[in-house]
Amino acid sequence: MTNDRVSQVAADAQASAAPREKKVSLGWIRSASVVAGVALLFIVFSVLTSSFYAPSNLLDILLQSSINAMIAVGMTLVVMARGIDLSVGSVVGLTSMITASLLPQNFLLGIVAGIVLGVLCGLINGILIAKLKLPDFIVTLGMLSIYRGAALIFTDGKPIYGIDATFRAIFAGDVGGIPTPVILALAIALLAFLVVRYTAFGEQIIAVGGNEEAARLAGINIDRVKICVYAISGLLATFAGFVLIGRIGAAEPIGGAGFELQAIGAAVIGGASLFGGEGNPLGALVGALTLGAMQNGLTLLNVPSFWQLVATGVVVIVAVFADQVTRKRR
Amino acid sequence: MQIPNAETPSKPLLQLRGIAKAFAGVQALKGVDFDLRAGEVHALMGENGAGKSTLMKILFGVQPPDSGTIELDGVGEVAIDDPRHALALGIGLVSQEPSLVPQLDVAQNIFLGQTEALGVVPRSQFQARAREILKPLAPRLPVTARVGSLGMAERQVVEIARTLARGGKIIGFDEPTSSLTPAERDGLFALIRQLKSSGKGIIYISHRIPEVYAISDRVTVLRDGRVVASRATQEVSADELINMIAGRRLAEELQHSAKPVVRAGGTEALRLEGISAAGKLHDINLTLRTGEIFGLAGLVGSGRTELARCIFGADRKDAGSVYVNGKPLDLRQPADAKAAGIALIPEDRRKQALVPNMDVERNFGLANFQQYSPSGFLRLKQRRQDIERYIEEMAIRPRRAGVRIRNLSGGNQQKVVIARWLQSGARIFLFDEPTRGIDVGAKFEIHELMRRLAKDGCALLVISSELPEILALCDRVGVMRGGRLVQTIDDCSDLTEDLLMKYASGEVTRS
Ligand SMILES: Nc1ncnc2c1ncn2[C@@H]1O[C@H](COP(=O)(O)OP(=O)(O)OP(=O)(O)O)[C@@H](O)[C@H]1O
Ligand SMILES: [Mg+2]
């Protein structure tokens, strides 16, 4: 027998495209491993630090994760429709700048303008992808740059200080000891979950992501579905921006930089498949919490933030890898 | 030609013993014995889901068996752990679902993974070899065409050529003709006879009984993962064969379902005027009446699928108009066609009709959101009731609405797709290869369903490469060639397969 058949591997990867089936459902293994991973994380940090398990710190983790959770819910919907949105971080920056600048003049206008702009950013993404059939990766990567550039141009790169107190109370206050961002994130995720489960739109997202051609031939308006998920993603990024400036008390044009990776990571850890057609908005919550807990624990251990970036990247890549392995094989 | 007698006890090339295989919840094979001799074609038949493809995948090392042994002549017992190993042992498989790389061209696909055999051979040289291999099958298929742009039949041909290019002593063909027209099928049969006379062993899987008689020496029938019988083909009658495949009841029904009485066409349902699409369709005029089944025959690439897709708004037309119930309609996308009461049951179920990860109920609902969620929220209870009714009426198996559709057999998947469109209230049905890859039993049921639709006053356009299907089902027949409707036959009483073939190939131009 020859062992010089390396090149044949490619062919056989093809031939075995309908590959070996595991007897235990891979989906189940996956969920179990996410839960196990989170548990391990909590145990390790609780052992290594004295403060990790303190209720105040746990609340802190929730609070810190809530921004990512909101974006990740939108990202989950996009990914379920077999898309990707790399522009979310820039949308956070742009919309929060606009809102921060308008708040002093007119409270309501500030909020509405931010929301409208966020949805508009998403619509532009969606229209370019659905109508012009441009690749989602390139469009949103380009928009990542454009929206960020717009935010920087808007105030010539300067931050805006002094966010309205009422605004801060709404988006970064608390109700009975529970931070409003946490409530907001939970509500958003729950709503998205209900949409996915019980509405026509939710099923259409799964259908478009699961088999776009079949969805189209069943008479589903696939362009509309795609445009809508990107618009929702823009909207949720805007809310995340509101929380961000509410917490900081200032808006920076570079606010939200790098959020896209965190959101994709949370979505994938939470069970969204980059192959489309699968995902769970509630899972995105779990994913965001996982990343949040890890970053919090590393901070407590005095790991420099540069290394936290490395750790986050590793976790996200591992999660995507796990997704590849478990989903592709069937 | 010398046909080796099935009884000759020549040493088998291949001997499978007691092969068993279970998937989550399904025992696909329950101890199957199967052997293959040099120079014979051994047909493998059985209902959808009987386990034929699973047996082939085990032989080809795609899946390991749970138990059982594989013995090869001159090698002894082997555990084939991956396709690479199988190829090295001289086993080739034309799989049921072509696994080609859409981005590469035909020649590249044919020699994918064999570059070391070719060294740094210039492109033109292996293109020439590809052309040579394709010659008996599809002489006009350009070897530089991107596979992604090809239709199902052409992809199937490439898959066959790829397996042949790799050589081997044992070659399995898993429903190789399901998308082929008679001309290509004949080319394939000639090839198989050649392989046979050079002493190779061929396993031939098909749902088509005439093909099995035409090509095989022995036939083995599987049912529910067990061997029902293994006989010399010439010794079994077609009736017996159907009995073995589907059980007694069906054989009788099949015998007694003769050609339907010619229905007098009702009122005009669909009229096409001057439909053209660049390079694909030229000036198609056609009228479809309520209560009739209109068949479309033609060779691969003659434009039949293209026509159906144009009518449905799935592809763009450049000129011409579509009238539904006498009213001109502008159908730009499938959603418009659906709204006009048109349904398309596409040729490639897996790629074009199903969302494999969704369950039966949701797949059923895909074209029916208007009904089940006028407010946006789904009326799940209503939908569940409806699909359960269809499951009963159409005998969809398994009986559960919550199973993922990819776990259903081809015939059952097709029934779900039809149920989807029945529920949508469509009155005009475009069926593209409605029984491709579907077993005799389910095929019979689907034919019955189509006849019932016609009786209820729907208009049916049926594309089929299987001429007996057209003859058995249709009231009127059109023949397409090179993107034109070259012939319309209103009285099918003395239409034959032969004549249809001649129209399709252009040998005869006027009746
Ligand atoms: N990967 C899989 N996972 C789960 N079940 C499977 C898998 N592959 C096959 N099965 C099941 O095993 C049984 C046998 O399937 P198989 O594909 O071998 O049937 P077949 O005889 O080739 O049918 P067909 O005529 O439709 O091609 C079926 O019940 C099928 O649903
Ligand atoms: Mg099969």
Short mmCIF file of N, CA and C in Angstrom, two decimals, chain B residues 78-196:
data_model
loop_
_atom_site.label_atom_id
_atom_site.label_comp_id
_atom_site.label_asym_id
_atom_site.label_seq_id
_atom_site.Cartn_x
_atom_site.Cartn_y
_atom_site.Cartn_z
N VAL B 78 -10.88 -7.90 5.59
CA VAL B 78 -10.34 -6.56 5.76
C VAL B 78 -11.28 -5.68 6.57
N ALA B 79 -10.69 -4.74 7.28
CA ALA B 79 -11.49 -3.70 7.93
C ALA B 79 -11.20 -2.43 7.14
N ILE B 80 -12.18 -1.98 6.38
CA ILE B 80 -11.96 -0.81 5.53
C ILE B 80 -12.31 0.42 6.34
N ASP B 81 -11.29 1.19 6.67
CA ASP B 81 -11.62 2.28 7.59
C ASP B 81 -11.81 3.64 6.96
N ASP B 82 -11.39 3.83 5.74
CA ASP B 82 -11.79 5.07 5.08
C ASP B 82 -11.76 4.89 3.56
N PRO B 83 -12.37 5.84 2.84
CA PRO B 83 -12.47 5.70 1.39
C PRO B 83 -11.11 5.55 0.71
N ARG B 84 -10.09 6.18 1.28
CA ARG B 84 -8.76 6.08 0.70
C ARG B 84 -8.31 4.61 0.71
N HIS B 85 -8.59 3.97 1.83
CA HIS B 85 -8.26 2.56 1.97
C HIS B 85 -9.03 1.73 0.94
N ALA B 86 -10.30 2.03 0.81
CA ALA B 86 -11.14 1.29 -0.14
C ALA B 86 -10.59 1.43 -1.56
N LEU B 87 -10.20 2.64 -1.92
CA LEU B 87 -9.66 2.87 -3.26
C LEU B 87 -8.38 2.06 -3.46
N ALA B 88 -7.56 2.04 -2.44
CA ALA B 88 -6.31 1.29 -2.54
C ALA B 88 -6.59 -0.20 -2.70
N LEU B 89 -7.72 -0.67 -2.16
CA LEU B 89 -8.09 -2.08 -2.28
C LEU B 89 -8.79 -2.36 -3.61
N GLY B 90 -8.97 -1.33 -4.42
CA GLY B 90 -9.62 -1.51 -5.71
C GLY B 90 -11.14 -1.48 -5.64
N ILE B 91 -11.67 -0.74 -4.67
CA ILE B 91 -13.12 -0.62 -4.57
C ILE B 91 -13.50 0.82 -4.91
N GLY B 92 -14.44 0.98 -5.81
CA GLY B 92 -14.89 2.31 -6.19
C GLY B 92 -16.38 2.44 -5.96
N LEU B 93 -16.83 3.67 -5.72
CA LEU B 93 -18.26 3.86 -5.50
C LEU B 93 -18.74 5.14 -6.19
N VAL B 94 -19.79 4.98 -6.98
CA VAL B 94 -20.49 6.15 -7.51
C VAL B 94 -21.60 6.42 -6.51
N SER B 95 -21.43 7.46 -5.69
CA SER B 95 -22.39 7.59 -4.60
C SER B 95 -23.67 8.26 -5.07
N GLN B 96 -24.71 8.03 -4.27
CA GLN B 96 -26.04 8.49 -4.64
C GLN B 96 -26.08 10.02 -4.69
N GLU B 97 -25.41 10.66 -3.75
CA GLU B 97 -25.36 12.11 -3.74
C GLU B 97 -23.98 12.51 -4.22
N PRO B 98 -23.86 12.97 -5.48
CA PRO B 98 -22.54 13.31 -5.98
C PRO B 98 -21.81 14.25 -5.03
N SER B 99 -20.56 13.92 -4.72
CA SER B 99 -19.79 14.77 -3.82
C SER B 99 -18.67 15.41 -4.63
N LEU B 100 -19.02 16.44 -5.36
CA LEU B 100 -18.05 17.10 -6.22
C LEU B 100 -17.73 18.48 -5.67
N VAL B 101 -16.63 19.04 -6.15
CA VAL B 101 -16.27 20.39 -5.71
C VAL B 101 -16.80 21.38 -6.74
N PRO B 102 -17.81 22.14 -6.36
CA PRO B 102 -18.49 22.98 -7.35
C PRO B 102 -17.59 24.04 -7.98
N GLN B 103 -16.56 24.45 -7.25
CA GLN B 103 -15.70 25.53 -7.78
C GLN B 103 -14.74 25.04 -8.86
N LEU B 104 -14.52 23.73 -8.91
CA LEU B 104 -13.57 23.20 -9.89
C LEU B 104 -14.29 22.80 -11.17
N ASP B 105 -13.51 22.66 -12.25
CA ASP B 105 -14.17 22.27 -13.49
C ASP B 105 -14.31 20.75 -13.59
N VAL B 106 -14.93 20.31 -14.67
CA VAL B 106 -15.25 18.90 -14.81
C VAL B 106 -13.99 18.03 -14.76
N ALA B 107 -12.97 18.40 -15.54
CA ALA B 107 -11.75 17.60 -15.60
C ALA B 107 -11.07 17.57 -14.23
N GLN B 108 -11.02 18.71 -13.58
CA GLN B 108 -10.37 18.76 -12.26
C GLN B 108 -11.10 17.87 -11.26
N ASN B 109 -12.42 17.86 -11.35
CA ASN B 109 -13.17 17.00 -10.45
C ASN B 109 -12.90 15.53 -10.73
N ILE B 110 -12.83 15.20 -12.00
CA ILE B 110 -12.63 13.80 -12.35
C ILE B 110 -11.29 13.30 -11.81
N PHE B 111 -10.27 14.15 -11.85
CA PHE B 111 -8.95 13.69 -11.40
C PHE B 111 -8.57 14.23 -10.03
N LEU B 112 -9.55 14.75 -9.33
CA LEU B 112 -9.28 15.27 -8.00
C LEU B 112 -8.65 14.19 -7.12
N GLY B 113 -7.54 14.51 -6.53
CA GLY B 113 -6.91 13.57 -5.62
C GLY B 113 -6.05 12.55 -6.32
N GLN B 114 -5.94 12.63 -7.63
CA GLN B 114 -5.12 11.65 -8.33
C GLN B 114 -3.96 12.31 -9.01
N THR B 115 -3.65 13.52 -8.60
CA THR B 115 -2.63 14.27 -9.32
C THR B 115 -1.30 13.54 -9.35
N GLU B 116 -1.03 12.72 -8.33
CA GLU B 116 0.27 12.05 -8.35
C GLU B 116 0.34 11.04 -9.49
N ALA B 117 -0.83 10.54 -9.87
CA ALA B 117 -0.84 9.62 -11.00
C ALA B 117 -0.52 10.36 -12.31
N LEU B 118 -0.77 11.64 -12.29
CA LEU B 118 -0.57 12.41 -13.51
C LEU B 118 0.74 13.21 -13.48
N GLY B 119 1.36 13.28 -12.33
CA GLY B 119 2.58 14.05 -12.19
C GLY B 119 2.31 15.50 -12.53
N VAL B 120 3.21 16.10 -13.29
CA VAL B 120 3.00 17.49 -13.68
C VAL B 120 2.49 17.55 -15.11
N VAL B 121 1.59 16.62 -15.39
CA VAL B 121 1.02 16.55 -16.72
C VAL B 121 0.34 17.87 -17.06
N PRO B 122 0.57 18.39 -18.23
CA PRO B 122 -0.08 19.64 -18.59
C PRO B 122 -1.60 19.49 -18.58
N ARG B 123 -2.23 20.59 -18.27
CA ARG B 123 -3.67 20.65 -18.18
C ARG B 123 -4.37 20.02 -19.38
N SER B 124 -3.86 20.38 -20.55
CA SER B 124 -4.54 19.94 -21.76
C SER B 124 -4.56 18.41 -21.84
N GLN B 125 -3.50 17.82 -21.27
CA GLN B 125 -3.42 16.37 -21.38
C GLN B 125 -4.46 15.67 -20.50
N PHE B 126 -4.62 16.18 -19.26
CA PHE B 126 -5.63 15.46 -18.47
C PHE B 126 -7.03 15.87 -18.85
N GLN B 127 -7.15 17.03 -19.51
CA GLN B 127 -8.47 17.35 -20.05
C GLN B 127 -8.82 16.38 -21.18
N ALA B 128 -7.82 16.03 -21.93
CA ALA B 128 -8.06 15.08 -23.02
C ALA B 128 -8.48 13.73 -22.44
N ARG B 129 -7.82 13.34 -21.36
CA ARG B 129 -8.20 12.06 -20.74
C ARG B 129 -9.61 12.11 -20.19
N ALA B 130 -9.95 13.25 -19.60
CA ALA B 130 -11.31 13.41 -19.07
C ALA B 130 -12.32 13.28 -20.20
N ARG B 131 -11.99 13.90 -21.33
CA ARG B 131 -12.90 13.85 -22.47
C ARG B 131 -13.11 12.41 -22.93
N GLU B 132 -12.02 11.67 -22.90
CA GLU B 132 -12.07 10.28 -23.33
C GLU B 132 -12.99 9.46 -22.42
N ILE B 133 -12.85 9.68 -21.12
CA ILE B 133 -13.68 8.93 -20.17
C ILE B 133 -15.15 9.31 -20.34
N LEU B 134 -15.40 10.59 -20.63
CA LEU B 134 -16.78 11.06 -20.71
C LEU B 134 -17.46 10.67 -22.01
N LYS B 135 -16.66 10.34 -23.01
CA LYS B 135 -17.18 10.14 -24.35
C LYS B 135 -18.41 9.25 -24.44
N PRO B 136 -18.36 8.06 -23.88
CA PRO B 136 -19.55 7.22 -24.02
C PRO B 136 -20.75 7.73 -23.22
N LEU B 137 -20.51 8.58 -22.23
CA LEU B 137 -21.60 9.02 -21.36
C LEU B 137 -22.23 10.32 -21.85
N ALA B 138 -21.41 11.31 -22.02
CA ALA B 138 -21.92 12.63 -22.39
C ALA B 138 -20.88 13.31 -23.24
N PRO B 139 -20.85 12.97 -24.53
CA PRO B 139 -19.79 13.47 -25.41
C PRO B 139 -19.77 14.99 -25.52
N ARG B 140 -20.92 15.61 -25.24
CA ARG B 140 -20.95 17.06 -25.46
C ARG B 140 -20.69 17.88 -24.20
N LEU B 141 -20.44 17.20 -23.10
CA LEU B 141 -20.20 17.93 -21.85
C LEU B 141 -18.79 18.53 -21.88
N PRO B 142 -18.69 19.87 -21.85
CA PRO B 142 -17.35 20.47 -21.90
C PRO B 142 -16.57 20.20 -20.61
N VAL B 143 -15.33 19.73 -20.75
CA VAL B 143 -14.57 19.36 -19.55
C VAL B 143 -14.08 20.58 -18.79
N THR B 144 -14.25 21.75 -19.37
CA THR B 144 -13.79 22.96 -18.68
C THR B 144 -14.94 23.68 -17.97
N ALA B 145 -16.14 23.11 -18.05
CA ALA B 145 -17.28 23.74 -17.39
C ALA B 145 -17.13 23.62 -15.87
N ARG B 146 -17.48 24.67 -15.17
CA ARG B 146 -17.45 24.60 -13.71
C ARG B 146 -18.58 23.68 -13.23
N VAL B 147 -18.27 22.78 -12.33
CA VAL B 147 -19.27 21.82 -11.89
C VAL B 147 -20.45 22.51 -11.21
N GLY B 148 -20.17 23.62 -10.53
CA GLY B 148 -21.25 24.35 -9.87
C GLY B 148 -22.32 24.83 -10.83
N SER B 149 -21.97 24.96 -12.11
CA SER B 149 -22.95 25.48 -13.07
C SER B 149 -23.72 24.36 -13.75
N LEU B 150 -23.42 23.12 -13.40
CA LEU B 150 -24.07 21.99 -14.09
C LEU B 150 -25.37 21.58 -13.43
N GLY B 151 -26.23 20.95 -14.22
CA GLY B 151 -27.46 20.39 -13.69
C GLY B 151 -27.20 19.05 -13.02
N MET B 152 -28.26 18.48 -12.47
CA MET B 152 -28.09 17.25 -11.71
C MET B 152 -27.55 16.10 -12.56
N ALA B 153 -28.11 15.98 -13.75
CA ALA B 153 -27.72 14.85 -14.59
C ALA B 153 -26.25 14.93 -14.94
N GLU B 154 -25.82 16.14 -15.28
CA GLU B 154 -24.43 16.31 -15.66
C GLU B 154 -23.51 16.02 -14.48
N ARG B 155 -23.94 16.45 -13.29
CA ARG B 155 -23.12 16.17 -12.11
C ARG B 155 -23.02 14.66 -11.88
N GLN B 156 -24.14 14.01 -12.14
CA GLN B 156 -24.13 12.56 -11.96
C GLN B 156 -23.13 11.91 -12.92
N VAL B 157 -23.12 12.40 -14.14
CA VAL B 157 -22.19 11.87 -15.14
C VAL B 157 -20.74 12.09 -14.69
N VAL B 158 -20.46 13.27 -14.15
CA VAL B 158 -19.10 13.56 -13.69
C VAL B 158 -18.72 12.63 -12.54
N GLU B 159 -19.67 12.41 -11.65
CA GLU B 159 -19.42 11.50 -10.52
C GLU B 159 -19.07 10.09 -11.03
N ILE B 160 -19.81 9.65 -12.03
CA ILE B 160 -19.53 8.33 -12.62
C ILE B 160 -18.13 8.33 -13.23
N ALA B 161 -17.84 9.37 -14.01
CA ALA B 161 -16.54 9.42 -14.69
C ALA B 161 -15.41 9.44 -13.67
N ARG B 162 -15.62 10.10 -12.57
CA ARG B 162 -14.57 10.18 -11.56
C ARG B 162 -14.26 8.79 -10.99
N THR B 163 -15.32 8.05 -10.73
CA THR B 163 -15.10 6.71 -10.19
C THR B 163 -14.41 5.82 -11.22
N LEU B 164 -14.84 5.94 -12.48
CA LEU B 164 -14.23 5.11 -13.51
C LEU B 164 -12.76 5.46 -13.68
N ALA B 165 -12.44 6.75 -13.56
CA ALA B 165 -11.05 7.19 -13.74
C ALA B 165 -10.14 6.58 -12.68
N ARG B 166 -10.70 6.28 -11.53
CA ARG B 166 -9.87 5.74 -10.45
C ARG B 166 -9.65 4.24 -10.58
N GLY B 167 -10.39 3.62 -11.50
CA GLY B 167 -10.21 2.19 -11.72
C GLY B 167 -10.74 1.37 -10.56
N GLY B 168 -10.26 0.15 -10.43
CA GLY B 168 -10.73 -0.70 -9.35
C GLY B 168 -11.36 -1.97 -9.86
N LYS B 169 -11.36 -3.00 -9.02
CA LYS B 169 -11.92 -4.29 -9.42
C LYS B 169 -13.40 -4.39 -9.11
N ILE B 170 -13.80 -3.61 -8.09
CA ILE B 170 -15.19 -3.67 -7.65
C ILE B 170 -15.75 -2.27 -7.72
N ILE B 171 -16.84 -2.11 -8.46
CA ILE B 171 -17.40 -0.78 -8.54
C ILE B 171 -18.88 -0.82 -8.18
N GLY B 172 -19.25 0.03 -7.24
CA GLY B 172 -20.65 0.14 -6.85
C GLY B 172 -21.27 1.36 -7.52
N PHE B 173 -22.45 1.19 -8.06
CA PHE B 173 -23.19 2.32 -8.63
C PHE B 173 -24.46 2.50 -7.81
N ASP B 174 -24.55 3.60 -7.06
CA ASP B 174 -25.73 3.82 -6.23
C ASP B 174 -26.69 4.75 -6.96
N GLU B 175 -27.72 4.19 -7.52
CA GLU B 175 -28.70 4.93 -8.32
C GLU B 175 -28.04 5.89 -9.32
N PRO B 176 -27.22 5.33 -10.20
CA PRO B 176 -26.46 6.20 -11.11
C PRO B 176 -27.35 6.85 -12.16
N THR B 177 -28.50 6.29 -12.43
CA THR B 177 -29.32 6.81 -13.53
C THR B 177 -30.48 7.66 -13.07
N SER B 178 -30.53 7.98 -11.77
CA SER B 178 -31.74 8.65 -11.26
C SER B 178 -31.99 9.97 -11.97
N SER B 179 -30.95 10.62 -12.47
CA SER B 179 -31.19 11.88 -13.18
C SER B 179 -30.92 11.77 -14.68
N LEU B 180 -30.53 10.60 -15.11
CA LEU B 180 -30.11 10.48 -16.51
C LEU B 180 -31.29 10.21 -17.44
N THR B 181 -31.13 10.66 -18.67
CA THR B 181 -32.13 10.34 -19.68
C THR B 181 -31.70 9.05 -20.37
N PRO B 182 -32.60 8.45 -21.13
CA PRO B 182 -32.30 7.15 -21.74
C PRO B 182 -30.99 7.13 -22.52
N ALA B 183 -30.67 8.22 -23.22
CA ALA B 183 -29.47 8.21 -24.05
C ALA B 183 -28.23 8.03 -23.17
N GLU B 184 -28.18 8.79 -22.10
CA GLU B 184 -27.02 8.69 -21.22
C GLU B 184 -27.00 7.35 -20.50
N ARG B 185 -28.18 6.88 -20.14
CA ARG B 185 -28.26 5.60 -19.48
C ARG B 185 -27.70 4.50 -20.39
N ASP B 186 -28.05 4.56 -21.66
CA ASP B 186 -27.54 3.54 -22.58
C ASP B 186 -26.02 3.59 -22.66
N GLY B 187 -25.48 4.82 -22.64
CA GLY B 187 -24.04 4.96 -22.64
C GLY B 187 -23.44 4.31 -21.41
N LEU B 188 -24.08 4.53 -20.28
CA LEU B 188 -23.58 3.94 -19.04
C LEU B 188 -23.63 2.42 -19.09
N PHE B 189 -24.73 1.90 -19.64
CA PHE B 189 -24.87 0.45 -19.71
C PHE B 189 -23.78 -0.16 -20.58
N ALA B 190 -23.48 0.51 -21.67
CA ALA B 190 -22.41 0.00 -22.53
C ALA B 190 -21.10 -0.06 -21.75
N LEU B 191 -20.87 1.00 -20.97
CA LEU B 191 -19.66 1.03 -20.15
C LEU B 191 -19.63 -0.11 -19.14
N ILE B 192 -20.77 -0.31 -18.49
CA ILE B 192 -20.83 -1.35 -17.48
C ILE B 192 -20.56 -2.72 -18.11
N ARG B 193 -21.11 -2.93 -19.31
CA ARG B 193 -20.88 -4.23 -19.97
C ARG B 193 -19.40 -4.42 -20.28
N GLN B 194 -18.75 -3.31 -20.65
CA GLN B 194 -17.31 -3.39 -20.90
C GLN B 194 -16.56 -3.79 -19.64
N LEU B 195 -16.89 -3.13 -18.54
CA LEU B 195 -16.23 -3.42 -17.26
C LEU B 195 -16.41 -4.88 -16.90
N LYS B 196 -17.64 -5.33 -17.14
CA LYS B 196 -18.01 -6.68 -16.82
C LYS B 196 -17.17 -7.68 -17.61
#
